[in-house]
Coordinates of C-alpha atoms in Angstrom, one line a residue:
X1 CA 30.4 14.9 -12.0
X2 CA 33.0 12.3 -12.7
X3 CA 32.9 10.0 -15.6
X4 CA 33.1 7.1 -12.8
X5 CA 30.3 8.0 -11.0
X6 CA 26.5 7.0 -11.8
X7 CA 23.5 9.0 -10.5
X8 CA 20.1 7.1 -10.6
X9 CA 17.3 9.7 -10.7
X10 CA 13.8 8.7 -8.9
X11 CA 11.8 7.5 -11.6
X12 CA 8.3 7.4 -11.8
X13 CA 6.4 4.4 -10.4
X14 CA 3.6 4.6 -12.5
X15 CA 0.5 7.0 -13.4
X16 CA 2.5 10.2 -13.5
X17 CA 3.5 9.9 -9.7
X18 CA 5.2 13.1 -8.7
X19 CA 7.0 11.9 -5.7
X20 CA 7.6 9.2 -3.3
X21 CA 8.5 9.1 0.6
X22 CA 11.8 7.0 1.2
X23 CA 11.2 4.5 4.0
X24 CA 13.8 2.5 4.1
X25 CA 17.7 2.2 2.4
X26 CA 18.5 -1.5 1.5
X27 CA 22.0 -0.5 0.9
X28 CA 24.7 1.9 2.4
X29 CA 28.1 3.8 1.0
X30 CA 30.3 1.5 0.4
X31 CA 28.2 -1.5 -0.7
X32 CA 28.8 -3.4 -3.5
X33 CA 25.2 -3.9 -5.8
X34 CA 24.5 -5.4 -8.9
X35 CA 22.4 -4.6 -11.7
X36 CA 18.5 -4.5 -10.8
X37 CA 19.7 -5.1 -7.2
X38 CA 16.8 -3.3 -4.4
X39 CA 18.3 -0.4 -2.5
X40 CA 15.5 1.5 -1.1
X41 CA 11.9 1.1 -0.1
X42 CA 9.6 3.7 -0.8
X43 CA 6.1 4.5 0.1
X44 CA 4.3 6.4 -3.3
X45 CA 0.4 7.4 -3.1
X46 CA -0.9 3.8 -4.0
X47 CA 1.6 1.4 -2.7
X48 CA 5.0 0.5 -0.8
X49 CA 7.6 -1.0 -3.7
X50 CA 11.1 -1.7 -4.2
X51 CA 13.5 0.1 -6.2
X52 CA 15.4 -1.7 -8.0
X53 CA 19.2 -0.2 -9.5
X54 CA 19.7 0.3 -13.4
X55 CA 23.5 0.3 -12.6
X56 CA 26.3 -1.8 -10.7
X57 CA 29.3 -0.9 -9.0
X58 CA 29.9 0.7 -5.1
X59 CA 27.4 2.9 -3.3
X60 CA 28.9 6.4 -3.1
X61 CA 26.0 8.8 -1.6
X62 CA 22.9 8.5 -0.8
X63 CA 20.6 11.4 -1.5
X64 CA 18.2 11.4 1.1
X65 CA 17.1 9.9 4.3
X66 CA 13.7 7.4 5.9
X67 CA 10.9 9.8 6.2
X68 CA 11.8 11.6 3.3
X69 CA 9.6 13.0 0.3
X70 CA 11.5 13.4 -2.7
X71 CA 10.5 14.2 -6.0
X72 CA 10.2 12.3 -9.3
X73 CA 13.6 13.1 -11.0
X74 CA 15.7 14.2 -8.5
X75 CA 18.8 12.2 -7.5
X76 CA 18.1 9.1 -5.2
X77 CA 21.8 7.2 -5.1
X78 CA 25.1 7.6 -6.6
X79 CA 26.9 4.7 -7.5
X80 CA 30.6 5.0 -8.7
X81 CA 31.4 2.2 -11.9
X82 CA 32.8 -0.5 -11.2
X83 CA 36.7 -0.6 -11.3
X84 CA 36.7 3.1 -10.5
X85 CA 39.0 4.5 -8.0
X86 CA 37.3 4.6 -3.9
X87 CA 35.7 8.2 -3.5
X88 CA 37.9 10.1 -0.6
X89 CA 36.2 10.8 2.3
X90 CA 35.3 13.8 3.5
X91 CA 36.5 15.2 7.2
X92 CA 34.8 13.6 9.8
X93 CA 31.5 14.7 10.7
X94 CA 28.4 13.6 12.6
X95 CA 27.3 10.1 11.1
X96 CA 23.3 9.7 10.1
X97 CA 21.3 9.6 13.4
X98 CA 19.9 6.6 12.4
X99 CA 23.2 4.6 13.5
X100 CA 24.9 7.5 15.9
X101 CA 25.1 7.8 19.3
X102 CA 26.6 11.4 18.8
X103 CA 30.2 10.8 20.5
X104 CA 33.0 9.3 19.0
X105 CA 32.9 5.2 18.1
X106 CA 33.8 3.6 21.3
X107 CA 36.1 0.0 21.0
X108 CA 33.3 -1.6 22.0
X109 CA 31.4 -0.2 19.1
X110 CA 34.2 -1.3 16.6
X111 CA 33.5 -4.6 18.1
X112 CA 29.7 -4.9 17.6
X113 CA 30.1 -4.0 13.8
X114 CA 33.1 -6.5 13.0
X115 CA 30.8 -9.0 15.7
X116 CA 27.6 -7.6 12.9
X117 CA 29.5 -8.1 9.9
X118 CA 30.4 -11.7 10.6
X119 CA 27.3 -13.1 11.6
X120 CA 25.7 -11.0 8.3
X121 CA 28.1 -13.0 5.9
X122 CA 27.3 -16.4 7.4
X123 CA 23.9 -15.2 6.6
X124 CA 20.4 -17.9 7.5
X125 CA 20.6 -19.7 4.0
X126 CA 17.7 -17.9 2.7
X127 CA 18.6 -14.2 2.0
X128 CA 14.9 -12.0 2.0
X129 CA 14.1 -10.1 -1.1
X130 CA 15.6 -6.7 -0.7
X131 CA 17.5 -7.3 2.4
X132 CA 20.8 -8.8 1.1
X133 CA 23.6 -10.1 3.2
X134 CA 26.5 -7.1 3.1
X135 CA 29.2 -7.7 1.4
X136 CA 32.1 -6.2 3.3
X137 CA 33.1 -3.3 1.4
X138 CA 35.6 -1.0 3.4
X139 CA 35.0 2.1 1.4
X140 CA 33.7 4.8 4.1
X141 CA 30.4 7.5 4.0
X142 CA 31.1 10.6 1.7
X143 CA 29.3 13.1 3.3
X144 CA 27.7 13.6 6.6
X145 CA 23.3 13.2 7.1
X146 CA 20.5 15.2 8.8
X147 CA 19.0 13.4 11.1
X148 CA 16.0 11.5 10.3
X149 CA 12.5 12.6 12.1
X150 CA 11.4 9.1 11.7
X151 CA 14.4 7.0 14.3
X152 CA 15.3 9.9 16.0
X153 CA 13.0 10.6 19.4
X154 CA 15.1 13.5 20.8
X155 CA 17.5 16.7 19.7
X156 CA 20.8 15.9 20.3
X157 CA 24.0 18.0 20.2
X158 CA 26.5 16.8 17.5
X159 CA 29.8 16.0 17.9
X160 CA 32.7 15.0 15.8
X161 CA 32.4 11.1 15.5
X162 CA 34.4 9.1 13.3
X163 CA 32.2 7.2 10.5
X164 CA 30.1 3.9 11.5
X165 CA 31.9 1.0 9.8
X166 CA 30.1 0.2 6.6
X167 CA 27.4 -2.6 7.2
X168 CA 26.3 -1.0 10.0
X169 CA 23.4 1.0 8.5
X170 CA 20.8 0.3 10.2
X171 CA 18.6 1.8 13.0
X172 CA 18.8 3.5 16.3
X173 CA 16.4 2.3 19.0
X174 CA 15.5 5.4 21.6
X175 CA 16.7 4.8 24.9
X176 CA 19.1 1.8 23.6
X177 CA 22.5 3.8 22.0
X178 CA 24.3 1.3 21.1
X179 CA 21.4 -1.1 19.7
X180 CA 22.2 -1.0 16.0
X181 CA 20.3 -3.4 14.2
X182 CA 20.7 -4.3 10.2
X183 CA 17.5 -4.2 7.3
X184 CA 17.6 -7.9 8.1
X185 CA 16.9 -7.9 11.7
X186 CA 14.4 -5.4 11.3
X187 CA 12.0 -6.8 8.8
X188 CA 12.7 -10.2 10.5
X189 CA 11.3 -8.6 13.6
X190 CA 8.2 -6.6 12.0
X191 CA 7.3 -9.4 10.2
X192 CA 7.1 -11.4 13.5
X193 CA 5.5 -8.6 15.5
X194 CA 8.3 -8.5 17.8
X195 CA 9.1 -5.1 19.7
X196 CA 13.1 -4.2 19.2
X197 CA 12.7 -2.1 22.5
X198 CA 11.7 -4.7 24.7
X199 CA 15.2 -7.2 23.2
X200 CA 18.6 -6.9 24.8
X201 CA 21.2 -7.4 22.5
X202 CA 23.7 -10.2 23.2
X203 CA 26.3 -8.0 20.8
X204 CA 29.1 -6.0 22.1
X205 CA 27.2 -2.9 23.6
X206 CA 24.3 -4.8 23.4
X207 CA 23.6 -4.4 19.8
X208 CA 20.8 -6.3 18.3
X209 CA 21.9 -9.6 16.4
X210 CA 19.6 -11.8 14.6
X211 CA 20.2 -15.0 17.1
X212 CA 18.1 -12.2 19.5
X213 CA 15.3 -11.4 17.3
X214 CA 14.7 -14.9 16.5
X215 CA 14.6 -16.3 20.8
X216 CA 12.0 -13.7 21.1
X217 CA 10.3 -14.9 18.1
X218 CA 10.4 -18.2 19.2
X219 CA 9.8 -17.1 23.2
X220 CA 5.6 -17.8 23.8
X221 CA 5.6 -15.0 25.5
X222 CA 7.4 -12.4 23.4
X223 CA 6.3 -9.0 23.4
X224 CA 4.3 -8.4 20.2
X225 CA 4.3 -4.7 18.8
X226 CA 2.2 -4.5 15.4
X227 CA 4.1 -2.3 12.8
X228 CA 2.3 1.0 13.5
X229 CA 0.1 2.1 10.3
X230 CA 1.2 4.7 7.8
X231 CA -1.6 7.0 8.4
X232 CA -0.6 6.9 12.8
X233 CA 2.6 8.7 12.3
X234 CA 1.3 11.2 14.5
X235 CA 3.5 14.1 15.6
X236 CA 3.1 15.3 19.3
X237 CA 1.7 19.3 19.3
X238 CA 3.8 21.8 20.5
X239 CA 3.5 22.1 24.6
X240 CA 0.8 24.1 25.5
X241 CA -0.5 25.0 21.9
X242 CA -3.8 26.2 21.5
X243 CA -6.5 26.3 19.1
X244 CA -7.5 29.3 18.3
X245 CA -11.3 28.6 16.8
X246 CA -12.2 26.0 19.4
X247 CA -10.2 27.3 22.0
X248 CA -9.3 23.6 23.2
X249 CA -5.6 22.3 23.3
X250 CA -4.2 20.4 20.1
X251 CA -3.1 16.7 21.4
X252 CA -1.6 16.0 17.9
X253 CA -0.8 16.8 14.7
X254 CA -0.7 13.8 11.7
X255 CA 1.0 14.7 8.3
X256 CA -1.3 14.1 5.4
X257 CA 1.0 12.3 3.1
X258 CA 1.6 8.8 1.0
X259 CA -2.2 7.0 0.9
X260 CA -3.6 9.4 2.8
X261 CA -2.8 12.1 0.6
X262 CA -3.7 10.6 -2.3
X263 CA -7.3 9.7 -1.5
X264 CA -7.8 13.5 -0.6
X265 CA -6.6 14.6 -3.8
X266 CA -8.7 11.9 -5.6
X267 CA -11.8 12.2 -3.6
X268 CA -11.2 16.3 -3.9
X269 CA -11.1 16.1 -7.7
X270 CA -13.7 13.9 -7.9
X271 CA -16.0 16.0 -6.0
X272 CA -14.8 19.2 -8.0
X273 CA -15.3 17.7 -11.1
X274 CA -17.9 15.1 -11.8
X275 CA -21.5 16.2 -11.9
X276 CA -22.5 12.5 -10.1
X277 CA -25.8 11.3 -8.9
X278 CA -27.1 8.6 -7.1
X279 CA -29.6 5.7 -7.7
X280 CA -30.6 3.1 -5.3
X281 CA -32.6 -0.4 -4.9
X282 CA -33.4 -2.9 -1.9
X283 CA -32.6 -6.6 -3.7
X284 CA -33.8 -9.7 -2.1
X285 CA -30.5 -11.8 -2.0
X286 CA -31.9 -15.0 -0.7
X287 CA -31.4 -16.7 -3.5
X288 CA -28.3 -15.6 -4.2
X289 CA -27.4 -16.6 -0.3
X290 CA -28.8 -19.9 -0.6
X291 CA -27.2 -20.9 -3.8
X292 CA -24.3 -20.2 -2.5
X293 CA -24.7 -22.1 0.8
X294 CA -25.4 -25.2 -1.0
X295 CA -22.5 -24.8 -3.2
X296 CA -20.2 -24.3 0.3
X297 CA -22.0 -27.8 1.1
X298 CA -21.0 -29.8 -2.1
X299 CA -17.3 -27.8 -2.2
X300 CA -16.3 -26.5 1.7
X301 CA -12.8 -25.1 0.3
X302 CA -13.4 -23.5 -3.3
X303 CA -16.9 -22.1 -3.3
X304 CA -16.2 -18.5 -4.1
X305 CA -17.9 -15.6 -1.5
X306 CA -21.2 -13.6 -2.4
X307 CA -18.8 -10.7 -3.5
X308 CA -17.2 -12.8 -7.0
X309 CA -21.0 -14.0 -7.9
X310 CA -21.8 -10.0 -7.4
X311 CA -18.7 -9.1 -9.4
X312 CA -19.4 -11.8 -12.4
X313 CA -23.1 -9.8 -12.3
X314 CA -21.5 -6.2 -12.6
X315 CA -19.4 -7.2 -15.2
X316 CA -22.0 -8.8 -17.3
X317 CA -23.8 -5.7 -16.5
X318 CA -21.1 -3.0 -17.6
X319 CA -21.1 -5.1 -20.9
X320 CA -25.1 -4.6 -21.5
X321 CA -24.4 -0.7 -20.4
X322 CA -20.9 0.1 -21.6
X323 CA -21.3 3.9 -20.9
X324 CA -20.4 3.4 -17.2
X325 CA -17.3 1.7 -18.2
X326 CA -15.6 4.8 -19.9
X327 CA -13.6 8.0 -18.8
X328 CA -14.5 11.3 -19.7
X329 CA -11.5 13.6 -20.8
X330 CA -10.4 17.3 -21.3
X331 CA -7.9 16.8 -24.8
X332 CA -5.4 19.4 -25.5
X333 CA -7.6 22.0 -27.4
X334 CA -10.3 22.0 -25.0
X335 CA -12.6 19.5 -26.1
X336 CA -13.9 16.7 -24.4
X337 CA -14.1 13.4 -24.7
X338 CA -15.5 9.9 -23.5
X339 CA -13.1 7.4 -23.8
X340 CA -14.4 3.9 -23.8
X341 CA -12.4 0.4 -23.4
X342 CA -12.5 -2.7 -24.7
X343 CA -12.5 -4.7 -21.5
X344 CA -13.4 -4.5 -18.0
X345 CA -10.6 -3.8 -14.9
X346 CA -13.2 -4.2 -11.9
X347 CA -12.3 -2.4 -9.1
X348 CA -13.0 -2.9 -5.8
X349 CA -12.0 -0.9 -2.4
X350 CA -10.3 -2.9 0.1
X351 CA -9.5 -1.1 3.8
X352 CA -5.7 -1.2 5.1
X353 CA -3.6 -0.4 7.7
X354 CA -2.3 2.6 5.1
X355 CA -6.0 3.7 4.5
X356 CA -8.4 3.4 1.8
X357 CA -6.9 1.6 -1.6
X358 CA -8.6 0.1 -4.8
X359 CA -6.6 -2.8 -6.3
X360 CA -8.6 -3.9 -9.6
X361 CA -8.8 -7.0 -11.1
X362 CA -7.5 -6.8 -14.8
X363 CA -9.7 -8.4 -17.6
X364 CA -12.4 -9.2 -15.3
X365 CA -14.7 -9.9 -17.8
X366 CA -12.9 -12.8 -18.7
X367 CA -13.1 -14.6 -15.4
X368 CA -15.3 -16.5 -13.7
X369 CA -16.6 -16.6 -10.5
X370 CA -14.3 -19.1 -9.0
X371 CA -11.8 -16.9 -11.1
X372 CA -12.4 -13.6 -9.6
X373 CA -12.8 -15.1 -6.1
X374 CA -9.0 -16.0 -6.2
X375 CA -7.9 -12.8 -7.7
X376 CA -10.0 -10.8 -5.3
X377 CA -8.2 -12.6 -2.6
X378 CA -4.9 -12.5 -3.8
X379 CA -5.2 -8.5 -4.1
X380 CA -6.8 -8.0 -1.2
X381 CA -3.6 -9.4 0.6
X382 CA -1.3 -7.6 -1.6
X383 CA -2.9 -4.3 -0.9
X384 CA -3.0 -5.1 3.2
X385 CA 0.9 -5.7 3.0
X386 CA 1.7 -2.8 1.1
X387 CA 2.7 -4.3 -1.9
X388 CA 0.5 -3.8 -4.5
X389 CA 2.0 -2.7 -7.9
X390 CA 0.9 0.8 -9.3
X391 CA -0.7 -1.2 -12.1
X392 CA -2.7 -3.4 -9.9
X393 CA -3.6 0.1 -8.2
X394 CA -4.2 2.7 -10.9
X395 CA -5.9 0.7 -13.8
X396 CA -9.8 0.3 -12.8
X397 CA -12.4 1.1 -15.3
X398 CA -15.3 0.9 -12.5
X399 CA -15.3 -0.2 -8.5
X400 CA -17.1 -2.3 -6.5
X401 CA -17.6 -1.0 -3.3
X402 CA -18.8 -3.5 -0.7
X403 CA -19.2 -1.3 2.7
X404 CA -21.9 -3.8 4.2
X405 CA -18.7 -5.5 5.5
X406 CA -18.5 -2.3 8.1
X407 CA -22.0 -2.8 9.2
X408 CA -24.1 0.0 7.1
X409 CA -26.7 -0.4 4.4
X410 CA -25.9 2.6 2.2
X411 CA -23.3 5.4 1.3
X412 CA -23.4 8.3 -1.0
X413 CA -20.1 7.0 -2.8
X414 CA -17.8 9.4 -4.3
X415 CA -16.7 8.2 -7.3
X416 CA -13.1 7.0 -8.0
X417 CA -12.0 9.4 -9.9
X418 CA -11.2 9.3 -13.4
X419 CA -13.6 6.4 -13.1
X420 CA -17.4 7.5 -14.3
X421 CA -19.7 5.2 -12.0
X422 CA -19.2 2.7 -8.2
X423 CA -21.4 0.4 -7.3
X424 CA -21.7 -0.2 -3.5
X425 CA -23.2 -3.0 -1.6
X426 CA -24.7 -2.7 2.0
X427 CA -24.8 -5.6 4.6
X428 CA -27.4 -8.5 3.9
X429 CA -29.5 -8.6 6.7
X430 CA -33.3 -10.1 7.3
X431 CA -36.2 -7.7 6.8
X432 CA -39.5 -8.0 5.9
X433 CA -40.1 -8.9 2.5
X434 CA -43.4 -9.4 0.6
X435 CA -43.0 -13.3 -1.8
X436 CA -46.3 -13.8 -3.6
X437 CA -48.8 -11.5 -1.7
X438 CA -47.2 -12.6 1.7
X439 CA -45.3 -11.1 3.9
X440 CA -41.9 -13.3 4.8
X441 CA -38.3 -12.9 6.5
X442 CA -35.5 -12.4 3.6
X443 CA -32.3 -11.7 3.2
X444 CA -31.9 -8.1 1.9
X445 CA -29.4 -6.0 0.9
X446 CA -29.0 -2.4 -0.6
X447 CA -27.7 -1.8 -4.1
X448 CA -26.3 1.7 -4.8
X449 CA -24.9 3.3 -8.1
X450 CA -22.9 6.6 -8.4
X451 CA -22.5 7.8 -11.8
X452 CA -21.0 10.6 -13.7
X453 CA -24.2 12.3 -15.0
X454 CA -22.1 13.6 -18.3
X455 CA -21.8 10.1 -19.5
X456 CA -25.1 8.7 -19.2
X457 CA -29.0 9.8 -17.9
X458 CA -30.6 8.2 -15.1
X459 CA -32.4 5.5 -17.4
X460 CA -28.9 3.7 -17.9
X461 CA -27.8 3.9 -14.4
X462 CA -31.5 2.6 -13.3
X463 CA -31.1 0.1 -16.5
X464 CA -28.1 -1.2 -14.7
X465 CA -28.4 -1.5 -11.4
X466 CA -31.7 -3.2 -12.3
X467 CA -29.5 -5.9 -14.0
X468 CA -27.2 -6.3 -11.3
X469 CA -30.5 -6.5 -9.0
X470 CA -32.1 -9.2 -11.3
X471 CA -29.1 -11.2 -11.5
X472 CA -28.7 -11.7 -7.6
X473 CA -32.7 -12.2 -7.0
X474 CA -32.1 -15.0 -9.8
X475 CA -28.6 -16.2 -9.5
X476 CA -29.4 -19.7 -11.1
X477 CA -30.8 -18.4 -14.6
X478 CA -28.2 -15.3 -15.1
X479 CA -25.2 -17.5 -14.5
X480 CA -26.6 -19.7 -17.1
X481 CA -26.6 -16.9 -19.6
X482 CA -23.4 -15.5 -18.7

């Protein structure tokens, strides 16, 4: 390896993350980056980030393609130093399917990238984060790509082409060859829900500018297309493929990988390892309900929702009943351990497009109600986008699990593991309820604790969920003592 040239290995993201997939470059060979300047987006098993580069200097290689899994410590970009000579290019091969047509660059072609390139550098005035205007480097690609499973909706027989014109990486649209469109375009269009095969491009061979993208933003009646979720990217079954056990014909076949994957191997070890039981209570919330609805009355736009008065009770809970808010832990020599904190992260699952994901809200013990309203909100949205940091992901000491918002009273939980206890909260609904020796209409919900039976016996899981039960049948005197 040259002196001039840089290799940036994948590092990890956070908790000891193995690999990542590679969604999307940011940059392409030949591009000029600087220092902590994104150039790639990748999907690891709690959240979509950007990379950022440790070095500057001209993109030389790119080691690996969208759809891609790669490993923790391999090489994800080279990047030659700056000053250093241009690498040579090697004999003209096939370019990446994501910008090939798979015949030789037409005129017309040439055209639509110098016709790219120029609108790019005039740029909207705003630049997005991670999506850079190019800067018109003119070194070429060093080495030719496989093609990617994720752009590319047919097999298609190579041919000699001559490389795509830097700033033209970008993606190929099936049934539209010559539709190349830049990072840019594309997140400006997925943002906007806008499908990129229903736009004709006003580019030479109708490539895809960002004056097109924007009329059918601005067009009422666009057609939308929701970016599909990660856990849909469903592969079609071999033709006529059979199933041997049920004897029926497999439509499909979906890759477990990114979230997906990671809540199996969670949920798996979880399940394998922690001896867990379950304790349950019906809690009359009406109070809880009411307070709240008078609050909303006073204050229409900061009253926080039922869930941040619940949280504020757990947390007041886990610090009456600490053993729940520890880890238990195999050390080096075979002993064990239960590792307790001084603090509270409070978890709580939130439902995505990408699948099932626990954000946690750090020092939660700290925080008020009003308090843990806004930061419940704020990672909740953060999660749904895909942008949640590892840290926001992978640094709960217990979860809140409210699954009444999907219309069902109970669940036996599995515990997020290494967690040692989740708390889950059914829908309130009215039900009969006996006040003072008569029977009346309340507002009821169900209360249900999983715990790690190695840490604690039933009596302090009972003790606590008694708290938390307390605490919402008389909101008004626990807040006061909190």
């Amino acid at each position: 390896m040259s002196s001039d040239m840089q290799v940036f290995l994948l590092p990890d993201l956070g908790e000891g993350l193995t690999e990542a997939e590679l969604v999307n470059w940011l940059v392409a060979v030949g591009d000029e980056i600087k220092v902590d300047q994104p150039i790639a987006e990748v999907e690891t098993a709690k959240s979509m980030v950007e990379v950022p580069s440790p070095y500057a200097g001209t993109v030389a290689e790119l080691h690996g393609q969208a759809g891609e899994t790669l490993d923790v410590g391999k090489p994800l970009i080279s990047i030659a130093r700056v000053g250093a000579a241009p690498v040579a290019p090697e004999a003209p091969a096939a370019v990446e399917d994501a910008v090939t047509t798979g015949v030789p660059a037409s005129p017309e072609v040439s055209a639509a990238a110098e016709t790219y390139r120029t609108e790019e550098k005039a740029g909207s005035g705003n630049v997005l984060i991670g999506y850079g205007t190019p800067g018109g480097a003119t070194t070429g690609r060093t080495r030719p790509r496989k093609s990617s499973v994720a752009v590319v909706d047919s097999v298609v027989q190579e041919a000699p082409a001559a490389p795509l014109e830097p700033g033209l990486a970008g993606t190929r649209i099936p049934g539209k060859l010559s539709a190349v469109i830049s990072p840019l375009v594309r997140k400006m269009a997925r943002d906007h829900g806008v499908s990129l095969d229903t736009i004709e491009g006003s580019g030479a061979s109708g490539l895809i500018m960002r004056k097109d993208v924007e009329a059918a933003i601005s067009t009422p009646d666009a057609p939308a297309a929701p970016p599909a979720p990660a856990l849909e990217r469903v592969a079609p079954a071999a033709e006529g493929e059979m199933d041997s056990r049920t004897g029926l014909a497999v439509s499909a076949r979906t890759p477990v990988r990114g979230v997906r994957k990671a809540v199996s191997a969670n949920m798996t070890k979880s399940r394998s390892e922690i001896p867990e039981a379950t304790v349950w209570v019906d809690v009359d919330a009406t109070a809880l309900v009411e307070m709240r609805a008078e609050l909303k009355r006073r204050s229409p736009h900061d009253t926080p929702g039922l869930m941040a008065f619940i949280a504020r009770f757990v947390t007041a809970g886990l610090k009456k009943y600490s053993a729940l808010n520890t880890r238990f832990e195999t050390v080096a020599d075979g002993s064990q351990e239960i590792v307790g904190f001084d603090g509270i992260n409070l978890g709580f699952a939130a439902q995505t497009d990408r699948g099932l994901v626990v954000p946690s809200v750090r020092n939660a013990h700290q925080l008020s109600a009003r308090e843990l309203d806004a930061e419940i909100r704020r990672l909740t949205a953060v999660a749904r986008d895909g942008k949640a940091t590892p840290a926001e992901l992978g640094s709960g000491t217990f979860t809140l699990n409210n699954y009444g918002v999907f219309g069902v009273d109970g669940s036996a939980a599995i515990i997020n593991y290494p967690e040692v206890a989740m708390l889950g909260v059914g829908r309130i609904i009215d039900k009969p309820w006996v006040v003072d020796g008569e029977l009346a209409v309340r507002k009821v919900t169900e209360l249900t604790l999983a715990f790690d039976h190695r840490v604690c016996d039933g009596e302090t899981a009972a003790g606590f969920l008694r708290y938390v039960a307390d605490c919402m049948e008389n909101p008004g005197g626990a807040l006061a003592d909190m």
